Amino acid sequence: MTNRNNTSLRRFLTPALLAMLLPLAPAAAADFYKGKTVTLIAPSSAGGGYDTYTRLLARHMGAHLPGKPNFVVQNMPGAGGKVAAAYIYSKAAKDGTVIAGTFPQALTEALLGKSKRVQYKTSELTYIGSLNGEAYLCFVRTDAPVKTPKDLFSKELVVGATGQGSSTTLSPALLRNMLGMKFKVITGYKGSRQVTLAAMQNEVQGWCGMGFSSIEATVADEFKNGRMKVLFQEGGEPDPRGKKMNLTLATSFAKTDEERKIFDLIYAQQDFGRPYIAPPGLPKERVDELRAAFDKALKDPAMQADAKKVGVDLEPMSGAKLQGIIAKLYSTPQALVDKARKALDPTAALSDQKAPKK
């Protein structure tokens, strides 16, 4: 009975009728994106390092999506990228037309920070890829009393920071808690650009938790003229440029194997320095399209030339690899996670003083 019905149905569906029914099938990628606008969210204020990366991606990714949609950038700073991640998780359209950059700490906050501050499930986010991996560095004014990493064990350094969950806050807190370095952290700056400007204006003496690419596009001249310098690299594999500068690794001051394991866990997030995420529940074909377009854009000579022009580095990571790293981090033994979380507590390093309102 079933076979006879199927045969009759196939005879009934003539080529003409099939052509009429095709528009009822799910839209192909070219049909879906054609004429649409994709919103690309930067998790920082305009003019900062992440904003520069996001606008770079927005200029090139659309050319590699079928249908060639227009891309627009929206700035959504706050809480070290958690505001953007929460928006993507719960409010953004779940159709592939909204993507957000976020900071690595936003993806490890539920593991290493205060889970109550995380309004999204990290494992359910859709990972599109990362634009670069970036070693965290500490920068200082050359007229600051701290001249070398060892000076931090006897002299206080006042550093600027954004939100309490950002790398600019957590990095000095970690080095203070684990190693005893004397940091005083002034929080409340809107973005990385505001932190660096505060140092230039001598509101603070420096900052930590950023890489070369975060500052090259904004205050590179301050390093060329000798007003600012890199004090040290925090951890991870030595940065190629840091090697040329003979930078000290702060983690080299660790005294025990356990301390080194904690540092390794925390600094693992440097491998995905500029992650981009999409909402959970996207159709698989849409995820595949977005990941492929991201990967192709990063290999495009036009984007590479543009990156060089604006002074940023590209070290891409695929969405699939990024998703695997996140899964591995969240499988870390709880005992080690608990100690790492305690090491990241910013309380001891935070100052009652806040960034001046401007």
CSV table of C-alpha atoms in Angstrom, one decimal:
chain,number,residue,atom,x,y,z
A,1,MET,CA,0.0,0.0,0.0
A,2,THR,CA,2.7,2.4,1.0
A,3,ASN,CA,4.8,1.7,-2.2
A,4,ARG,CA,1.8,2.2,-4.5
A,5,ASN,CA,1.1,5.5,-2.8
A,6,ASN,CA,4.7,6.7,-3.2
A,7,THR,CA,4.7,5.7,-6.8
A,8,SER,CA,1.5,7.5,-7.4
A,9,LEU,CA,2.8,10.6,-5.6
A,10,ARG,CA,6.0,10.6,-7.7
A,11,ARG,CA,3.9,10.4,-10.9
A,12,PHE,CA,1.7,13.3,-9.7
A,13,LEU,CA,4.6,15.6,-8.9
A,14,THR,CA,5.4,16.7,-12.4
A,15,PRO,CA,8.5,18.9,-13.0
A,16,ALA,CA,6.1,21.9,-13.2
A,17,LEU,CA,4.6,21.2,-9.9
A,18,LEU,CA,8.0,20.6,-8.3
A,19,ALA,CA,9.1,24.0,-9.5
A,20,MET,CA,6.1,25.5,-7.8
A,21,LEU,CA,6.8,23.8,-4.5
A,22,LEU,CA,10.5,24.7,-4.4
A,23,PRO,CA,9.9,28.1,-2.9
A,24,LEU,CA,8.3,26.4,0.1
A,25,ALA,CA,11.7,24.7,0.9
A,26,PRO,CA,14.1,26.3,3.4
A,27,ALA,CA,15.7,29.4,1.9
A,28,ALA,CA,19.2,28.8,0.5
A,29,ALA,CA,22.0,30.9,2.1
A,30,ALA,CA,22.1,33.3,-0.8
A,31,ASP,CA,18.3,33.9,-0.6
A,32,PHE,CA,18.4,34.3,3.2
A,33,TYR,CA,21.2,36.9,3.4
A,34,LYS,CA,20.4,38.8,0.2
A,35,GLY,CA,19.2,42.3,1.0
A,36,LYS,CA,19.7,41.8,4.8
A,37,THR,CA,21.9,43.6,7.2
A,38,VAL,CA,24.0,41.7,9.7
A,39,THR,CA,24.7,43.5,13.0
A,40,LEU,CA,28.2,43.0,14.4
A,41,ILE,CA,28.5,44.0,18.0
A,42,ALA,CA,31.7,45.4,19.5
A,43,PRO,CA,31.9,44.7,23.3
A,44,SER,CA,33.8,48.0,23.8
A,45,SER,CA,33.5,51.7,23.3
A,46,ALA,CA,34.2,53.3,19.9
A,47,GLY,CA,37.9,53.8,19.1
A,48,GLY,CA,39.2,51.0,21.4
A,49,GLY,CA,41.2,47.9,20.3
A,50,TYR,CA,38.2,45.6,20.0
A,51,ASP,CA,36.2,48.2,18.2
A,52,THR,CA,39.0,48.4,15.6
A,53,TYR,CA,39.0,44.6,15.1
A,54,THR,CA,35.2,44.5,14.9
A,55,ARG,CA,35.0,47.2,12.2
A,56,LEU,CA,37.8,45.4,10.3
A,57,LEU,CA,35.8,42.2,10.3
A,58,ALA,CA,32.6,44.1,9.3
A,59,ARG,CA,34.3,45.5,6.2
A,60,HIS,CA,35.2,42.1,4.9
A,61,MET,CA,33.0,39.2,6.2
A,62,GLY,CA,30.0,40.1,4.2
A,63,ALA,CA,31.8,39.5,0.9
A,64,HIS,CA,32.2,35.9,1.9
A,65,LEU,CA,28.6,35.1,2.9
A,66,PRO,CA,26.2,34.0,0.1
A,67,GLY,CA,24.0,36.9,-0.7
A,68,LYS,CA,26.7,39.4,0.3
A,69,PRO,CA,24.7,41.1,3.2
A,70,ASN,CA,25.6,44.5,4.5
A,71,PHE,CA,27.4,44.6,7.9
A,72,VAL,CA,26.9,47.3,10.5
A,73,VAL,CA,28.8,47.7,13.8
A,74,GLN,CA,27.0,48.4,17.1
A,75,ASN,CA,29.0,49.2,20.3
A,76,MET,CA,27.8,47.5,23.4
A,77,PRO,CA,30.5,48.0,26.1
A,78,GLY,CA,30.0,46.7,29.7
A,79,ALA,CA,31.2,44.2,32.3
A,80,GLY,CA,34.2,42.9,30.3
A,81,GLY,CA,32.0,41.7,27.4
A,82,LYS,CA,29.3,40.1,29.5
A,83,VAL,CA,26.7,42.7,28.5
A,84,ALA,CA,27.2,41.8,24.8
A,85,ALA,CA,27.2,38.0,25.6
A,86,ALA,CA,24.0,38.3,27.6
A,87,TYR,CA,22.4,40.2,24.7
A,88,ILE,CA,23.4,37.6,22.2
A,89,TYR,CA,22.2,34.8,24.5
A,90,SER,CA,18.7,36.1,25.3
A,91,LYS,CA,17.7,39.0,23.1
A,92,ALA,CA,19.4,38.9,19.7
A,93,ALA,CA,17.6,37.5,16.7
A,94,LYS,CA,18.4,33.8,16.4
A,95,ASP,CA,18.7,33.7,12.6
A,96,GLY,CA,22.3,34.5,11.9
A,97,THR,CA,21.9,38.3,11.5
A,98,VAL,CA,23.5,39.2,14.8
A,99,ILE,CA,27.0,38.4,15.9
A,100,ALA,CA,29.0,39.7,18.9
A,101,GLY,CA,32.5,40.0,19.9
A,102,THR,CA,33.2,39.4,23.5
A,103,PHE,CA,36.2,39.2,25.8
A,104,PRO,CA,37.8,35.9,26.8
A,105,GLN,CA,36.9,36.6,30.4
A,106,ALA,CA,33.2,36.6,29.5
A,107,LEU,CA,33.5,33.0,28.3
A,108,THR,CA,35.4,31.9,31.4
A,109,GLU,CA,33.5,33.9,34.0
A,110,ALA,CA,31.1,31.1,34.9
A,111,LEU,CA,34.1,28.9,35.5
A,112,LEU,CA,36.6,31.2,37.2
A,113,GLY,CA,34.6,34.1,38.3
A,114,LYS,CA,31.2,34.8,39.9
A,115,SER,CA,28.6,32.7,38.2
A,116,LYS,CA,25.8,35.0,39.4
A,117,ARG,CA,27.2,37.8,37.1
A,118,VAL,CA,26.8,35.5,34.0
A,119,GLN,CA,23.3,35.8,32.4
A,120,TYR,CA,24.0,33.2,29.8
A,121,LYS,CA,25.0,29.6,29.4
A,122,THR,CA,28.5,29.6,27.9
A,123,SER,CA,28.2,26.1,26.5
A,124,GLU,CA,25.1,27.0,24.6
A,125,LEU,CA,26.6,29.9,22.7
A,126,THR,CA,27.4,29.5,19.0
A,127,TYR,CA,31.2,30.0,18.4
A,128,ILE,CA,32.0,31.7,15.1
A,129,GLY,CA,35.8,32.1,15.6
A,130,SER,CA,38.5,34.3,17.1
A,131,LEU,CA,40.4,37.0,15.2
A,132,ASN,CA,43.6,36.6,17.2
A,133,GLY,CA,45.3,35.1,20.2
A,134,GLU,CA,47.0,37.7,22.3
A,135,ALA,CA,49.5,37.7,25.2
A,136,TYR,CA,48.5,40.0,28.1
A,137,LEU,CA,51.1,42.7,28.9
A,138,CYS,CA,51.5,45.4,31.6
A,139,PHE,CA,52.3,48.9,30.4
A,140,VAL,CA,53.6,51.9,32.4
A,141,ARG,CA,54.5,55.5,32.0
A,142,THR,CA,58.2,55.8,31.9
A,143,ASP,CA,58.1,58.4,34.7
A,144,ALA,CA,56.3,56.0,37.0
A,145,PRO,CA,58.2,54.9,40.1
A,146,VAL,CA,58.0,51.2,39.0
A,147,LYS,CA,60.8,50.7,36.4
A,148,THR,CA,61.1,46.8,36.4
A,149,PRO,CA,58.9,43.9,37.3
A,150,LYS,CA,60.8,43.3,40.5
A,151,ASP,CA,60.0,46.9,41.6
A,152,LEU,CA,56.4,45.8,42.0
A,153,PHE,CA,57.3,43.8,45.1
A,154,SER,CA,58.3,46.9,46.9
A,155,LYS,CA,56.5,49.8,45.1
A,156,GLU,CA,52.9,50.4,44.3
A,157,LEU,CA,51.7,50.9,40.7
A,158,VAL,CA,48.3,52.6,40.1
A,159,VAL,CA,46.7,51.1,37.0
A,160,GLY,CA,43.4,51.9,35.2
A,161,ALA,CA,40.7,49.4,34.4
A,162,THR,CA,37.3,49.0,32.9
A,163,GLY,CA,34.7,46.7,34.5
A,164,GLN,CA,35.4,44.4,37.4
A,165,GLY,CA,35.2,41.3,35.2
A,166,SER,CA,37.5,42.7,32.6
A,167,SER,CA,41.1,41.6,32.0
A,168,THR,CA,42.3,45.1,33.0
A,169,THR,CA,40.9,44.4,36.5
A,170,LEU,CA,41.5,40.7,36.8
A,171,SER,CA,45.1,40.7,35.5
A,172,PRO,CA,46.6,43.0,38.2
A,173,ALA,CA,44.4,41.3,40.9
A,174,LEU,CA,45.8,37.9,39.9
A,175,LEU,CA,49.4,39.1,40.0
A,176,ARG,CA,48.8,40.7,43.4
A,177,ASN,CA,47.1,37.7,44.9
A,178,MET,CA,49.5,35.0,43.5
A,179,LEU,CA,52.8,36.8,43.5
A,180,GLY,CA,52.4,39.7,45.9
A,181,MET,CA,52.9,42.5,43.3
A,182,LYS,CA,51.6,45.8,44.6
A,183,PHE,CA,48.9,47.0,42.3
A,184,LYS,CA,46.2,49.6,43.0
A,185,VAL,CA,43.4,49.3,40.5
A,186,ILE,CA,41.2,52.3,39.5
A,187,THR,CA,38.1,50.9,37.8
A,188,GLY,CA,35.2,52.5,35.8
A,189,TYR,CA,36.8,53.5,32.5
A,190,LYS,CA,34.4,52.8,29.6
A,191,GLY,CA,36.9,51.0,27.4
A,192,SER,CA,40.5,50.3,26.6
A,193,ARG,CA,40.9,53.6,24.8
A,194,GLN,CA,39.8,55.5,27.9
A,195,VAL,CA,42.2,53.5,30.1
A,196,THR,CA,45.2,54.3,27.8
A,197,LEU,CA,44.2,58.0,27.6
A,198,ALA,CA,44.0,58.1,31.4
A,199,ALA,CA,47.6,56.9,31.5
A,200,MET,CA,48.7,59.4,29.0
A,201,GLN,CA,47.0,62.2,31.1
A,202,ASN,CA,48.7,60.8,34.3
A,203,GLU,CA,45.4,59.9,36.0
A,204,VAL,CA,46.9,56.5,36.4
A,205,GLN,CA,50.5,55.2,35.9
A,206,GLY,CA,49.7,52.3,33.5
A,207,TRP,CA,47.5,49.3,32.8
A,208,CYS,CA,47.6,45.5,32.5
A,209,GLY,CA,45.5,42.9,30.7
A,210,MET,CA,45.9,44.1,27.1
A,211,GLY,CA,48.0,43.1,24.2
A,212,PHE,CA,50.1,45.0,21.6
A,213,SER,CA,47.2,45.1,19.1
A,214,SER,CA,44.9,46.7,21.7
A,215,ILE,CA,47.1,49.8,22.0
A,216,GLU,CA,48.9,50.0,18.6
A,217,ALA,CA,46.0,51.5,16.8
A,218,THR,CA,45.4,54.2,19.5
A,219,VAL,CA,48.5,55.2,21.4
A,220,ALA,CA,51.4,53.8,19.4
A,221,ASP,CA,53.1,57.2,19.3
A,222,GLU,CA,53.4,57.3,23.1
A,223,PHE,CA,55.7,54.3,22.9
A,224,LYS,CA,57.7,55.7,20.0
A,225,ASN,CA,58.3,58.9,21.8
A,226,GLY,CA,59.3,57.2,25.0
A,227,ARG,CA,56.4,58.3,27.3
A,228,MET,CA,55.1,54.7,27.7
A,229,LYS,CA,56.7,51.3,27.8
A,230,VAL,CA,55.9,47.6,28.2
A,231,LEU,CA,56.8,46.5,31.7
A,232,PHE,CA,56.4,42.7,31.3
A,233,GLN,CA,54.3,40.0,29.7
A,234,GLU,CA,52.0,38.3,32.2
A,235,GLY,CA,52.0,34.7,31.2
A,236,GLY,CA,51.5,32.2,28.4
A,237,GLU,CA,53.9,31.5,25.5
A,238,PRO,CA,56.4,34.4,25.0
A,239,ASP,CA,55.0,36.9,22.5
A,240,PRO,CA,57.3,37.2,19.4
A,241,ARG,CA,57.7,40.9,19.8
A,242,GLY,CA,58.1,40.5,23.5
A,243,LYS,CA,61.1,38.2,22.8
A,244,LYS,CA,62.7,40.9,20.8
A,245,MET,CA,62.2,43.3,23.8
A,246,ASN,CA,63.5,40.7,26.2
A,247,LEU,CA,60.4,40.9,28.3
A,248,THR,CA,60.1,39.1,31.6
A,249,LEU,CA,57.3,36.7,32.1
A,250,ALA,CA,55.5,37.5,35.4
A,251,THR,CA,54.7,33.8,35.8
A,252,SER,CA,58.4,33.1,36.0
A,253,PHE,CA,58.1,34.4,39.6
A,254,ALA,CA,55.8,31.4,40.5
A,255,LYS,CA,57.3,29.3,43.3
A,256,THR,CA,55.4,26.0,43.1
A,257,ASP,CA,54.0,23.6,40.5
A,258,GLU,CA,50.5,24.3,41.7
A,259,GLU,CA,50.9,28.1,41.2
A,260,ARG,CA,52.2,27.3,37.6
A,261,LYS,CA,49.1,25.1,36.9
A,262,ILE,CA,46.8,27.9,38.1
A,263,PHE,CA,48.5,30.4,35.9
A,264,ASP,CA,48.3,28.0,32.9
A,265,LEU,CA,44.6,27.5,33.4
A,266,ILE,CA,43.9,31.2,33.7
A,267,TYR,CA,46.1,32.3,30.8
A,268,ALA,CA,44.8,29.6,28.5
A,269,GLN,CA,42.2,32.2,27.4
A,270,GLN,CA,44.9,34.2,25.7
A,271,ASP,CA,44.6,31.7,22.9
A,272,PHE,CA,41.3,33.2,21.8
A,273,GLY,CA,41.9,36.9,22.4
A,274,ARG,CA,39.0,38.2,20.1
A,275,PRO,CA,36.2,35.6,20.1
A,276,TYR,CA,33.0,36.1,18.2
A,277,ILE,CA,29.7,34.5,19.2
A,278,ALA,CA,26.2,34.1,17.9
A,279,PRO,CA,23.0,33.1,19.7
A,280,PRO,CA,22.2,29.5,20.7
A,281,GLY,CA,19.9,27.5,18.6
A,282,LEU,CA,21.0,28.6,15.1
A,283,PRO,CA,20.3,26.2,12.3
A,284,LYS,CA,23.3,24.1,11.5
A,285,GLU,CA,23.5,25.3,8.0
A,286,ARG,CA,23.6,28.9,9.2
A,287,VAL,CA,26.4,28.1,11.7
A,288,ASP,CA,28.4,26.5,8.9
A,289,GLU,CA,27.8,29.5,6.6
A,290,LEU,CA,28.9,32.0,9.3
A,291,ARG,CA,32.0,30.0,10.3
A,292,ALA,CA,33.0,29.5,6.6
A,293,ALA,CA,32.6,33.2,5.9
A,294,PHE,CA,34.6,34.1,9.0
A,295,ASP,CA,37.5,31.8,8.0
A,296,LYS,CA,37.5,32.9,4.4
A,297,ALA,CA,37.6,36.6,5.4
A,298,LEU,CA,40.6,36.0,7.6
A,299,LYS,CA,42.4,34.4,4.7
A,300,ASP,CA,41.4,37.2,2.2
A,301,PRO,CA,44.5,39.3,1.2
A,302,ALA,CA,42.2,42.3,1.2
A,303,MET,CA,41.4,41.9,4.9
A,304,GLN,CA,45.1,41.1,5.7
A,305,ALA,CA,46.2,44.3,4.0
A,306,ASP,CA,43.5,46.3,5.8
A,307,ALA,CA,44.6,44.8,9.1
A,308,LYS,CA,48.2,45.9,8.4
A,309,LYS,CA,47.0,49.3,7.5
A,310,VAL,CA,45.1,49.8,10.8
A,311,GLY,CA,47.9,48.2,12.8
A,312,VAL,CA,46.3,45.1,14.2
A,313,ASP,CA,47.5,41.4,14.2
A,314,LEU,CA,45.4,38.5,12.9
A,315,GLU,CA,45.9,35.0,14.3
A,316,PRO,CA,42.6,33.4,13.5
A,317,MET,CA,41.0,30.4,15.3
A,318,SER,CA,38.1,28.5,13.8
A,319,GLY,CA,34.8,28.4,15.6
A,320,ALA,CA,35.0,24.6,16.0
A,321,LYS,CA,38.4,24.8,17.6
A,322,LEU,CA,37.3,27.6,19.9
A,323,GLN,CA,34.3,25.6,21.0
A,324,GLY,CA,36.6,22.7,21.8
A,325,ILE,CA,38.9,24.8,24.0
A,326,ILE,CA,35.9,26.1,25.9
A,327,ALA,CA,34.7,22.6,26.5
A,328,LYS,CA,38.2,21.5,27.7
A,329,LEU,CA,38.4,24.5,30.1
A,330,TYR,CA,35.1,23.6,31.7
A,331,SER,CA,36.3,20.0,32.3
A,332,THR,CA,39.1,21.2,34.6
A,333,PRO,CA,39.1,19.5,38.1
A,334,GLN,CA,37.1,21.5,40.5
A,335,ALA,CA,39.8,21.7,43.2
A,336,LEU,CA,42.1,23.6,40.7
A,337,VAL,CA,39.2,25.7,39.5
A,338,ASP,CA,38.4,26.8,43.1
A,339,LYS,CA,42.0,27.9,43.7
A,340,ALA,CA,42.1,29.8,40.4
A,341,ARG,CA,38.9,31.5,41.2
A,342,LYS,CA,40.3,32.7,44.6
A,343,ALA,CA,43.4,33.9,42.9
A,344,LEU,CA,41.3,36.1,40.6
A,345,ASP,CA,39.4,37.8,43.4
A,346,PRO,CA,40.0,41.6,42.7
A,347,THR,CA,39.0,42.8,46.2
A,348,ALA,CA,42.5,43.3,47.6
A,349,ALA,CA,43.7,45.2,44.6
A,350,LEU,CA,40.7,47.4,44.0
A,351,SER,CA,40.8,51.0,45.1
A,352,ASP,CA,37.8,53.0,46.5
A,353,GLN,CA,38.7,55.6,43.9
A,354,LYS,CA,36.8,55.4,40.7
A,355,ALA,CA,37.6,56.7,37.2
A,356,PRO,CA,36.6,60.4,36.9
A,357,LYS,CA,33.3,61.0,35.1
A,358,LYS,CA,33.8,62.6,31.7
